[in-house]
CSV table of C-alpha atoms in Angstrom, one decimal:
chain,number,residue,atom,x,y,z
A,286,UNK,CA,-15.0,1.1,57.9
A,287,UNK,CA,-15.3,3.6,55.0
A,288,UNK,CA,-17.5,2.6,52.1
A,289,UNK,CA,-16.0,0.9,49.1
A,290,UNK,CA,-15.8,2.9,45.9
A,291,UNK,CA,-19.2,2.9,44.2
A,292,UNK,CA,-19.2,0.6,41.2
A,293,UNK,CA,-21.5,0.3,38.2
A,294,UNK,CA,-24.2,-2.3,38.7
A,295,UNK,CA,-24.1,-5.3,36.4
A,296,UNK,CA,-27.8,-4.7,35.7
A,297,UNK,CA,-29.7,-1.5,36.5
A,298,UNK,CA,-27.9,1.6,37.6
A,299,UNK,CA,-28.5,2.6,41.3
A,300,UNK,CA,-29.1,5.7,43.2
A,301,UNK,CA,-28.4,6.6,46.9
A,302,UNK,CA,-30.6,8.7,49.0
A,303,UNK,CA,-29.2,10.3,52.2
A,304,UNK,CA,-29.2,13.3,54.5
A,305,UNK,CA,-31.6,14.9,56.9
A,306,UNK,CA,-34.7,15.0,54.8
A,307,UNK,CA,-38.4,14.3,54.4
A,308,UNK,CA,-39.6,11.9,51.7
A,309,UNK,CA,-40.9,14.9,49.7
A,310,UNK,CA,-37.3,15.9,49.1
A,311,UNK,CA,-36.6,12.6,47.3
A,312,UNK,CA,-39.9,12.2,45.6
A,313,UNK,CA,-39.2,13.7,42.1
A,314,UNK,CA,-35.7,12.4,42.0
A,315,UNK,CA,-36.8,8.9,42.8
A,316,UNK,CA,-39.8,9.0,40.5
A,317,UNK,CA,-37.7,10.2,37.5
A,318,UNK,CA,-34.9,7.6,37.8
A,319,UNK,CA,-37.2,4.7,38.7
A,320,UNK,CA,-39.2,5.4,35.6
A,321,UNK,CA,-35.9,4.8,33.7
A,322,UNK,CA,-35.4,1.4,35.5
A,323,UNK,CA,-32.9,2.7,38.1
A,324,UNK,CA,-32.9,0.9,41.5
A,325,UNK,CA,-32.2,2.1,45.0
A,326,UNK,CA,-28.7,1.3,46.2
A,327,UNK,CA,-26.7,2.3,49.2
A,328,UNK,CA,-23.7,4.4,50.2
A,329,UNK,CA,-21.4,1.8,48.7
A,330,UNK,CA,-23.1,1.3,45.4
A,331,UNK,CA,-24.5,4.2,43.4
A,332,UNK,CA,-24.2,6.1,40.2
A,333,UNK,CA,-26.3,8.9,41.4
A,334,UNK,CA,-26.3,10.3,44.9
A,335,UNK,CA,-29.1,12.6,46.2
A,336,UNK,CA,-28.2,14.0,49.5
A,337,UNK,CA,-30.2,16.6,51.4
A,338,UNK,CA,-27.7,18.8,53.2
A,339,UNK,CA,-24.0,18.0,52.8
A,340,UNK,CA,-22.5,14.5,52.6
A,341,UNK,CA,-19.4,13.4,54.5
A,342,UNK,CA,-16.2,14.3,52.7
A,343,UNK,CA,-15.4,10.7,51.9
A,344,UNK,CA,-18.5,10.5,49.6
A,345,UNK,CA,-17.0,13.1,47.3
A,346,UNK,CA,-13.9,10.9,46.7
A,347,UNK,CA,-16.2,8.4,44.9
A,348,UNK,CA,-17.5,10.9,42.3
A,349,UNK,CA,-16.6,10.4,38.7
A,350,UNK,CA,-18.2,11.1,35.3
A,351,UNK,CA,-20.3,8.0,35.9
A,352,UNK,CA,-21.0,8.6,39.6
A,353,UNK,CA,-22.7,11.9,40.1
A,354,UNK,CA,-23.2,13.7,43.4
A,355,UNK,CA,-25.7,16.5,43.8
A,356,UNK,CA,-23.3,18.8,45.7
A,357,UNK,CA,-20.0,20.6,45.1
A,358,UNK,CA,-17.4,20.9,47.8
A,359,UNK,CA,-17.1,24.5,49.0
A,360,UNK,CA,-20.7,25.4,48.2
A,361,UNK,CA,-20.9,27.1,51.6
A,362,UNK,CA,-19.3,30.1,49.9
A,363,UNK,CA,-22.9,30.6,48.5
A,364,UNK,CA,-25.2,28.8,50.8
A,365,UNK,CA,-24.0,30.1,54.2
A,366,UNK,CA,-25.4,33.6,54.5
A,367,UNK,CA,-22.3,35.2,55.9
A,368,UNK,CA,-20.1,33.4,53.4
A,369,UNK,CA,-22.3,34.5,50.5
A,370,UNK,CA,-21.8,38.2,51.6
A,371,UNK,CA,-18.1,37.5,51.9
A,372,UNK,CA,-17.9,36.0,48.4
A,373,UNK,CA,-19.9,38.9,46.7
A,374,UNK,CA,-18.0,41.6,48.7
A,375,UNK,CA,-14.7,40.0,47.8
A,376,UNK,CA,-15.6,40.0,44.1
A,377,UNK,CA,-16.7,43.6,44.2
A,378,UNK,CA,-13.4,44.6,45.9
A,379,UNK,CA,-11.5,42.7,43.3
A,380,UNK,CA,-13.3,44.6,40.5
A,381,UNK,CA,-12.7,47.9,42.3
A,382,UNK,CA,-9.0,47.2,42.5
A,383,UNK,CA,-8.8,46.1,38.9
A,384,UNK,CA,-11.0,48.7,37.2
A,385,UNK,CA,-11.7,51.6,39.7
A,386,UNK,CA,-14.7,52.5,41.8
A,387,UNK,CA,-16.7,54.0,38.9
A,388,UNK,CA,-16.4,51.2,36.4
A,389,UNK,CA,-19.5,49.4,35.2
A,390,UNK,CA,-18.2,46.0,36.5
A,391,UNK,CA,-18.4,47.4,40.0
A,392,UNK,CA,-21.9,48.9,39.4
A,393,UNK,CA,-23.1,45.5,38.2
A,394,UNK,CA,-22.4,44.1,41.6
A,395,UNK,CA,-24.7,46.5,43.5
A,396,UNK,CA,-27.3,43.9,44.1
A,397,UNK,CA,-26.7,42.5,47.6
A,398,UNK,CA,-27.5,44.3,50.9
A,399,UNK,CA,-24.7,45.2,53.3
A,400,UNK,CA,-24.4,42.6,56.1
A,401,UNK,CA,-22.5,42.3,59.3
A,402,UNK,CA,-21.4,39.0,61.0
A,403,UNK,CA,-21.7,38.9,64.7
A,404,UNK,CA,-19.8,39.4,66.9
A,405,UNK,CA,-16.8,40.5,64.9
A,406,UNK,CA,-18.6,43.2,62.8
A,407,UNK,CA,-20.7,44.6,65.6
A,408,UNK,CA,-18.7,47.9,65.9
A,409,UNK,CA,-19.0,48.5,62.1
A,410,UNK,CA,-22.8,47.7,62.3
A,411,UNK,CA,-23.3,50.3,65.1
A,412,UNK,CA,-21.2,52.9,63.1
A,413,UNK,CA,-23.3,52.3,60.0
A,414,UNK,CA,-26.6,52.4,62.0
A,415,UNK,CA,-25.6,55.6,63.7
A,416,UNK,CA,-24.6,57.3,60.4
A,417,UNK,CA,-27.8,56.1,58.7
A,418,UNK,CA,-30.7,56.1,61.2
A,419,UNK,CA,-33.2,55.7,58.5
A,420,UNK,CA,-32.0,52.2,57.7
A,421,UNK,CA,-33.8,49.0,58.7
A,422,UNK,CA,-32.1,45.8,59.7
A,423,UNK,CA,-32.9,42.1,59.7
A,424,UNK,CA,-31.4,39.4,61.9
A,425,UNK,CA,-30.7,36.0,60.4
A,426,UNK,CA,-28.9,32.8,61.6
A,427,UNK,CA,-25.9,32.3,59.2
A,428,UNK,CA,-26.7,28.7,58.5
A,429,UNK,CA,-30.4,27.9,59.0
A,430,UNK,CA,-33.4,27.4,56.8
A,431,UNK,CA,-37.2,27.6,56.8
A,432,UNK,CA,-37.1,31.1,58.3
A,433,UNK,CA,-35.8,29.9,61.6
A,434,UNK,CA,-34.6,32.8,63.8
A,435,UNK,CA,-35.3,35.5,61.2
A,436,UNK,CA,-36.7,38.8,62.5
A,437,UNK,CA,-36.6,42.5,61.8
A,438,UNK,CA,-34.6,44.5,64.3
A,439,UNK,CA,-36.0,47.8,65.6
A,440,UNK,CA,-32.7,48.5,67.2
A,441,UNK,CA,-29.5,47.0,65.8
A,442,UNK,CA,-27.7,47.4,69.1
A,443,UNK,CA,-29.9,44.5,70.3
A,444,UNK,CA,-28.2,42.1,67.9
A,445,UNK,CA,-26.8,39.0,69.7
A,446,UNK,CA,-23.1,39.2,70.3
A,447,UNK,CA,-22.6,35.5,69.7
A,448,UNK,CA,-21.3,33.6,66.7
A,449,UNK,CA,-23.6,32.4,63.8
A,450,UNK,CA,-25.7,35.5,63.5
A,451,UNK,CA,-25.9,37.9,60.6
A,452,UNK,CA,-27.4,41.4,60.6
A,453,UNK,CA,-28.4,42.5,57.1
A,454,UNK,CA,-29.5,45.8,55.8
A,455,UNK,CA,-33.3,45.5,55.2
A,456,UNK,CA,-34.6,46.5,51.8
A,457,UNK,CA,-37.4,48.8,53.1
A,458,UNK,CA,-39.1,49.6,49.8
A,459,UNK,CA,-40.4,46.3,48.4
A,460,UNK,CA,-42.4,45.9,45.3
A,461,UNK,CA,-45.8,44.4,46.2
A,462,UNK,CA,-48.4,42.1,44.6
A,463,UNK,CA,-51.9,43.2,45.6
A,464,UNK,CA,-50.3,45.0,48.5
A,465,UNK,CA,-48.3,42.0,49.7
A,466,UNK,CA,-44.5,41.8,49.9
A,467,UNK,CA,-43.0,38.9,47.9
A,468,UNK,CA,-39.7,37.3,47.2
A,469,UNK,CA,-38.8,35.4,44.0
A,470,UNK,CA,-37.5,31.9,44.3
A,471,UNK,CA,-35.3,31.1,41.3
A,472,UNK,CA,-33.4,27.8,40.7
A,473,UNK,CA,-29.8,28.0,39.6
A,474,UNK,CA,-27.9,24.9,38.5
A,475,UNK,CA,-24.1,24.7,38.6
A,476,UNK,CA,-23.7,21.8,36.3
A,477,UNK,CA,-19.9,21.6,36.8
A,478,UNK,CA,-17.3,23.7,38.5
A,479,UNK,CA,-14.5,23.0,36.0
A,480,UNK,CA,-15.2,23.8,33.3
A,481,UNK,CA,-17.7,26.1,34.8
A,482,UNK,CA,-21.2,25.8,33.5
A,483,UNK,CA,-24.2,27.6,35.1
A,484,UNK,CA,-27.9,27.6,34.2
A,485,UNK,CA,-31.1,29.2,35.5
A,486,UNK,CA,-34.4,27.5,35.3
A,487,UNK,CA,-37.1,29.4,33.3
A,488,UNK,CA,-39.7,28.7,36.0
A,489,UNK,CA,-39.8,29.5,39.7
A,490,UNK,CA,-42.2,31.3,42.1
A,491,UNK,CA,-43.1,34.6,43.7
A,492,UNK,CA,-43.7,33.7,47.4
A,493,UNK,CA,-46.1,36.1,49.0
A,494,UNK,CA,-46.4,37.3,52.6
A,495,UNK,CA,-49.8,36.4,54.1
A,496,UNK,CA,-50.7,39.9,55.3
A,497,UNK,CA,-50.4,43.3,53.4
A,498,UNK,CA,-47.1,45.1,53.6
A,499,UNK,CA,-47.1,47.7,56.3
A,500,UNK,CA,-43.7,49.5,56.9
A,501,UNK,CA,-44.9,50.5,60.4
A,502,UNK,CA,-45.9,47.0,61.5
A,503,UNK,CA,-42.3,45.9,61.7
A,504,UNK,CA,-42.9,43.3,64.4
A,505,UNK,CA,-45.5,41.4,62.3
A,506,UNK,CA,-43.7,38.5,60.6
A,507,UNK,CA,-46.7,37.8,58.4
A,508,UNK,CA,-46.3,41.2,56.8
A,509,UNK,CA,-42.5,41.5,56.8
A,510,UNK,CA,-41.4,37.9,55.9
A,511,UNK,CA,-42.3,35.8,52.9
A,512,UNK,CA,-41.1,32.3,54.0
A,513,UNK,CA,-43.9,29.8,53.6
A,514,UNK,CA,-43.0,27.9,56.8
A,515,UNK,CA,-43.6,31.2,58.8
A,516,UNK,CA,-46.7,32.2,56.9
A,517,UNK,CA,-48.3,28.8,57.2
A,518,UNK,CA,-48.6,29.6,61.0
A,519,UNK,CA,-50.9,32.6,60.2
A,520,UNK,CA,-54.3,31.0,61.1
A,521,UNK,CA,-56.1,34.3,60.6
A,522,UNK,CA,-55.1,34.6,56.9
A,523,UNK,CA,-57.5,33.6,54.2
A,524,UNK,CA,-54.5,32.5,52.1
A,525,UNK,CA,-51.5,31.7,54.4
A,526,UNK,CA,-49.2,30.5,51.7
A,527,UNK,CA,-49.5,31.6,48.1
A,528,UNK,CA,-47.1,30.8,45.2
A,529,UNK,CA,-47.3,32.5,41.8
A,530,UNK,CA,-45.3,30.8,39.1
A,531,UNK,CA,-43.0,33.0,37.0
A,532,UNK,CA,-45.0,32.8,33.9
A,533,UNK,CA,-48.0,34.3,35.6
A,534,UNK,CA,-45.8,36.8,37.5
A,535,UNK,CA,-44.3,38.1,34.2
A,536,UNK,CA,-47.7,38.4,32.6
A,537,UNK,CA,-48.9,40.4,35.7
A,538,UNK,CA,-45.8,42.7,35.4
A,539,UNK,CA,-46.7,43.4,31.8
A,540,UNK,CA,-50.3,44.0,32.7
A,541,UNK,CA,-49.0,46.6,35.2
A,542,UNK,CA,-47.1,48.4,32.5
A,543,UNK,CA,-43.7,47.1,33.5
A,544,UNK,CA,-41.0,45.6,31.2
A,545,UNK,CA,-40.4,42.1,32.6
A,546,UNK,CA,-37.6,41.5,30.1
A,547,UNK,CA,-35.5,44.2,31.8
A,548,UNK,CA,-36.1,42.7,35.3
A,549,UNK,CA,-35.3,39.2,34.2
A,550,UNK,CA,-32.1,40.3,32.3
A,551,UNK,CA,-31.0,41.8,35.7
A,552,UNK,CA,-31.9,38.6,37.5
A,553,UNK,CA,-29.9,36.4,35.1
A,554,UNK,CA,-26.9,38.7,35.5
A,555,UNK,CA,-27.3,38.7,39.3
A,556,UNK,CA,-27.4,34.9,39.3
A,557,UNK,CA,-24.3,34.5,37.0
A,558,UNK,CA,-22.2,36.9,39.0
A,559,UNK,CA,-23.3,35.2,42.3
A,560,UNK,CA,-22.1,31.9,40.9
A,561,UNK,CA,-18.8,33.3,39.7
A,562,UNK,CA,-18.1,35.0,43.0
A,563,UNK,CA,-17.7,31.5,44.6
A,564,UNK,CA,-16.1,29.6,41.7
A,565,UNK,CA,-12.6,29.9,43.0
A,566,UNK,CA,-13.5,28.7,46.5
A,567,UNK,CA,-15.5,25.7,45.1
A,568,UNK,CA,-12.7,24.7,42.8
A,569,UNK,CA,-10.1,24.7,45.6
A,570,UNK,CA,-12.3,22.7,47.9
A,571,UNK,CA,-13.2,20.2,45.1
A,572,UNK,CA,-9.4,19.6,44.6
A,573,UNK,CA,-8.8,19.4,48.4
A,574,UNK,CA,-11.6,16.9,48.9
A,575,UNK,CA,-10.6,14.7,46.1
A,576,UNK,CA,-13.8,15.2,44.2
A,577,UNK,CA,-14.1,14.8,40.4
A,578,UNK,CA,-15.5,18.0,38.9
A,579,UNK,CA,-17.2,15.9,36.2
A,580,UNK,CA,-19.1,14.1,39.0
A,581,UNK,CA,-20.4,17.1,41.0
A,582,UNK,CA,-23.3,19.5,40.4
A,583,UNK,CA,-25.4,21.8,42.6
A,584,UNK,CA,-29.0,23.0,42.5
A,585,UNK,CA,-29.4,26.2,44.5
A,586,UNK,CA,-32.5,28.1,45.4
A,587,UNK,CA,-32.0,31.8,45.0
A,588,UNK,CA,-34.2,34.1,47.0
A,589,UNK,CA,-34.4,37.6,45.4
A,590,UNK,CA,-36.4,40.6,46.6
A,591,UNK,CA,-37.6,43.1,44.0
A,592,UNK,CA,-37.8,46.7,45.2
A,593,UNK,CA,-40.4,49.3,44.2
A,594,UNK,CA,-38.0,50.5,41.4
A,595,UNK,CA,-38.0,46.9,40.0
A,596,UNK,CA,-34.4,46.4,41.0
A,597,UNK,CA,-33.6,42.9,42.2
A,598,UNK,CA,-31.6,42.1,45.4
A,599,UNK,CA,-30.2,38.8,46.3
A,600,UNK,CA,-31.1,37.8,49.8
A,601,UNK,CA,-29.7,34.3,50.1
A,602,UNK,CA,-28.8,31.1,48.3
A,603,UNK,CA,-30.4,27.9,49.7
A,604,UNK,CA,-28.7,24.5,49.8
A,605,UNK,CA,-31.0,21.6,48.9
A,606,UNK,CA,-33.9,23.9,48.1
A,607,UNK,CA,-37.3,22.5,49.2
A,608,UNK,CA,-39.0,20.3,46.7
A,609,UNK,CA,-42.1,19.8,48.9
A,610,UNK,CA,-45.4,21.4,48.0
A,611,UNK,CA,-46.0,24.4,50.2
A,612,UNK,CA,-49.2,25.9,48.9
A,613,UNK,CA,-52.7,24.4,48.7
A,614,UNK,CA,-53.7,23.4,45.1
A,615,UNK,CA,-55.9,26.5,44.6
A,616,UNK,CA,-53.2,28.8,45.9
A,617,UNK,CA,-50.3,27.6,43.7
A,618,UNK,CA,-49.8,24.1,44.9
A,619,UNK,CA,-50.9,22.5,41.6
A,620,UNK,CA,-48.4,24.5,39.6
A,621,UNK,CA,-45.7,23.8,42.3
A,622,UNK,CA,-46.1,20.1,41.6
A,623,UNK,CA,-45.7,20.7,37.8
A,624,UNK,CA,-42.7,23.1,38.1
A,625,UNK,CA,-40.8,21.1,40.7
A,626,UNK,CA,-41.3,17.8,38.9
A,627,UNK,CA,-40.2,19.2,35.6
A,628,UNK,CA,-37.3,21.0,37.3
A,629,UNK,CA,-35.8,17.7,38.7
A,630,UNK,CA,-36.4,15.8,35.4
A,631,UNK,CA,-34.7,18.5,33.3
A,632,UNK,CA,-31.8,18.7,35.8
A,633,UNK,CA,-31.2,15.0,35.7
A,634,UNK,CA,-31.3,15.1,31.9
A,635,UNK,CA,-28.9,18.0,31.7
A,636,UNK,CA,-26.3,16.4,34.0
A,637,UNK,CA,-26.4,13.2,32.1
A,638,UNK,CA,-28.4,10.8,34.3
A,639,UNK,CA,-31.6,10.7,32.3
A,640,UNK,CA,-30.8,9.4,29.8
A,641,UNK,CA,-27.3,8.4,30.9
A,642,UNK,CA,-24.6,10.4,29.1
A,643,UNK,CA,-21.0,10.3,30.2
A,644,UNK,CA,-18.7,12.3,27.9
A,645,UNK,CA,-15.0,11.9,28.9
A,646,UNK,CA,-14.6,15.7,29.0
A,647,UNK,CA,-16.6,18.8,28.1
A,648,UNK,CA,-15.7,20.5,24.8
A,649,UNK,CA,-17.8,22.7,22.5
A,650,UNK,CA,-19.5,19.6,21.0
A,651,UNK,CA,-20.4,18.1,24.4
A,652,UNK,CA,-21.6,21.5,25.7
A,653,UNK,CA,-23.9,21.8,22.7
A,654,UNK,CA,-25.3,18.3,23.4
A,655,UNK,CA,-25.8,19.2,27.0
A,656,UNK,CA,-27.8,22.3,26.1
A,657,UNK,CA,-30.0,20.3,23.7
A,658,UNK,CA,-31.1,18.1,26.7
A,659,UNK,CA,-31.4,21.0,29.2
A,660,UNK,CA,-35.2,21.4,29.0
A,661,UNK,CA,-36.2,24.6,30.9
A,662,UNK,CA,-32.7,25.5,32.0
A,663,UNK,CA,-31.3,28.6,30.3
A,664,UNK,CA,-27.5,28.9,30.0
A,665,UNK,CA,-25.9,31.7,32.0
A,666,UNK,CA,-22.3,30.7,31.7
A,667,UNK,CA,-20.8,30.1,29.2
A,668,UNK,CA,-23.3,32.6,27.8
A,669,UNK,CA,-25.3,32.3,24.6
A,670,UNK,CA,-22.8,34.4,22.7
A,671,UNK,CA,-19.0,34.7,22.6
A,672,UNK,CA,-19.0,38.4,23.5
A,673,UNK,CA,-21.3,37.8,26.5
A,674,UNK,CA,-19.1,34.9,27.7
A,675,UNK,CA,-15.9,37.0,27.4
A,676,UNK,CA,-17.6,39.8,29.3
A,677,UNK,CA,-17.9,37.4,32.3
A,678,UNK,CA,-14.4,36.0,32.3
A,679,UNK,CA,-12.9,38.8,34.5
A,680,UNK,CA,-15.3,37.9,37.2
A,681,UNK,CA,-14.1,34.3,37.5
A,682,UNK,CA,-10.7,35.4,38.9
A,683,UNK,CA,-8.5,32.6,37.6
A,684,UNK,CA,-10.3,31.0,34.6
A,685,UNK,CA,-9.1,27.4,34.0
A,686,UNK,CA,-7.9,26.2,30.6
A,687,UNK,CA,-11.2,24.4,30.2
A,688,UNK,CA,-13.0,27.7,30.8
A,689,UNK,CA,-11.0,29.3,28.0
A,690,UNK,CA,-11.7,26.4,25.7
A,691,UNK,CA,-15.4,26.8,26.0
A,692,UNK,CA,-15.3,30.6,25.8
A,693,UNK,CA,-13.1,30.6,22.6
A,694,UNK,CA,-14.2,29.6,19.1
A,695,UNK,CA,-10.7,28.1,18.8
A,696,UNK,CA,-9.9,25.1,20.9
A,697,UNK,CA,-6.5,25.5,22.7
A,698,UNK,CA,-4.3,22.6,21.8
């Protein structure tokens, strides 16, 4: 039988843990809420659901302003690699149609590598590869994690002609730290899909490959790939897994004579536009699945590569990003604990679970209160200024009335 509608406990509020997960994925969530006297419930009784992966559709029908789920229906438009490329490509085509090829809105969307979904796009891949023999390619499963199945392709004609594979143009000129390739892990929070509210955490990590970057050593995953699960297998490396937090990374950039503010401005714009590219899809699915927009939020792990011109590229968006500790304490593990613990605590505060806040709707006053309890989360959309917010409105597609109300200094009656 389907579970009954979750109801408020007569005593302590309850949380529900579910999904394919390890205990490490639940640790900070559980610790934060239990410190506030929350108790563990079950699928029938919860005010906060924490699901690793996606829950069954019926769980979304129980969401409300007082019953919060950590996922948004339709999030696959971001978290499935092929769908992410489809979302961003669709947004860019819409901007081209509206403003023309040379408009700045189109240029701002030049931050994702071209990708081809197998087997449908195989002819286009071969045509691209033939016209651009200098390009490198990387093969990825469309919906897998922890680096499973990822490898650099010497010859794109060897791509598997079966579903669920993506061939992506390989950014072949990475910026390096001490000669090692790295990818930035950022944390984006979609606090609600309607009205749309998006934040980016002020901390995160540079994840380093365990062997020096060598463009000619294309078969060496420890040189080419930065995923910690892959590099943990490098028993020859002195430091298999190394994480550098963003505070130290930005300081290092400045020491190298680079302007870290310019890079992070681009990263914030990249993250905002990525979220906006999927807003319409998520809104439609939220309505179709009977979910309450006030009861759904999504934490996404953004993986971005920085090239040797300090231009950021989005590689993928990760569903239920890992909250385990990957590095040894002396190689970044200690700061991992601090950052990930604070991340979850600040997230639960922002969405109104710690302490419990349940406004009946989001207006300018409620948004201001949300931002006061946002901790390390920096607002992306609505932006910090009216002009910046209005600048993003065309990218949403069909802004809702609530979007306009938050974007405008005058509340629409």
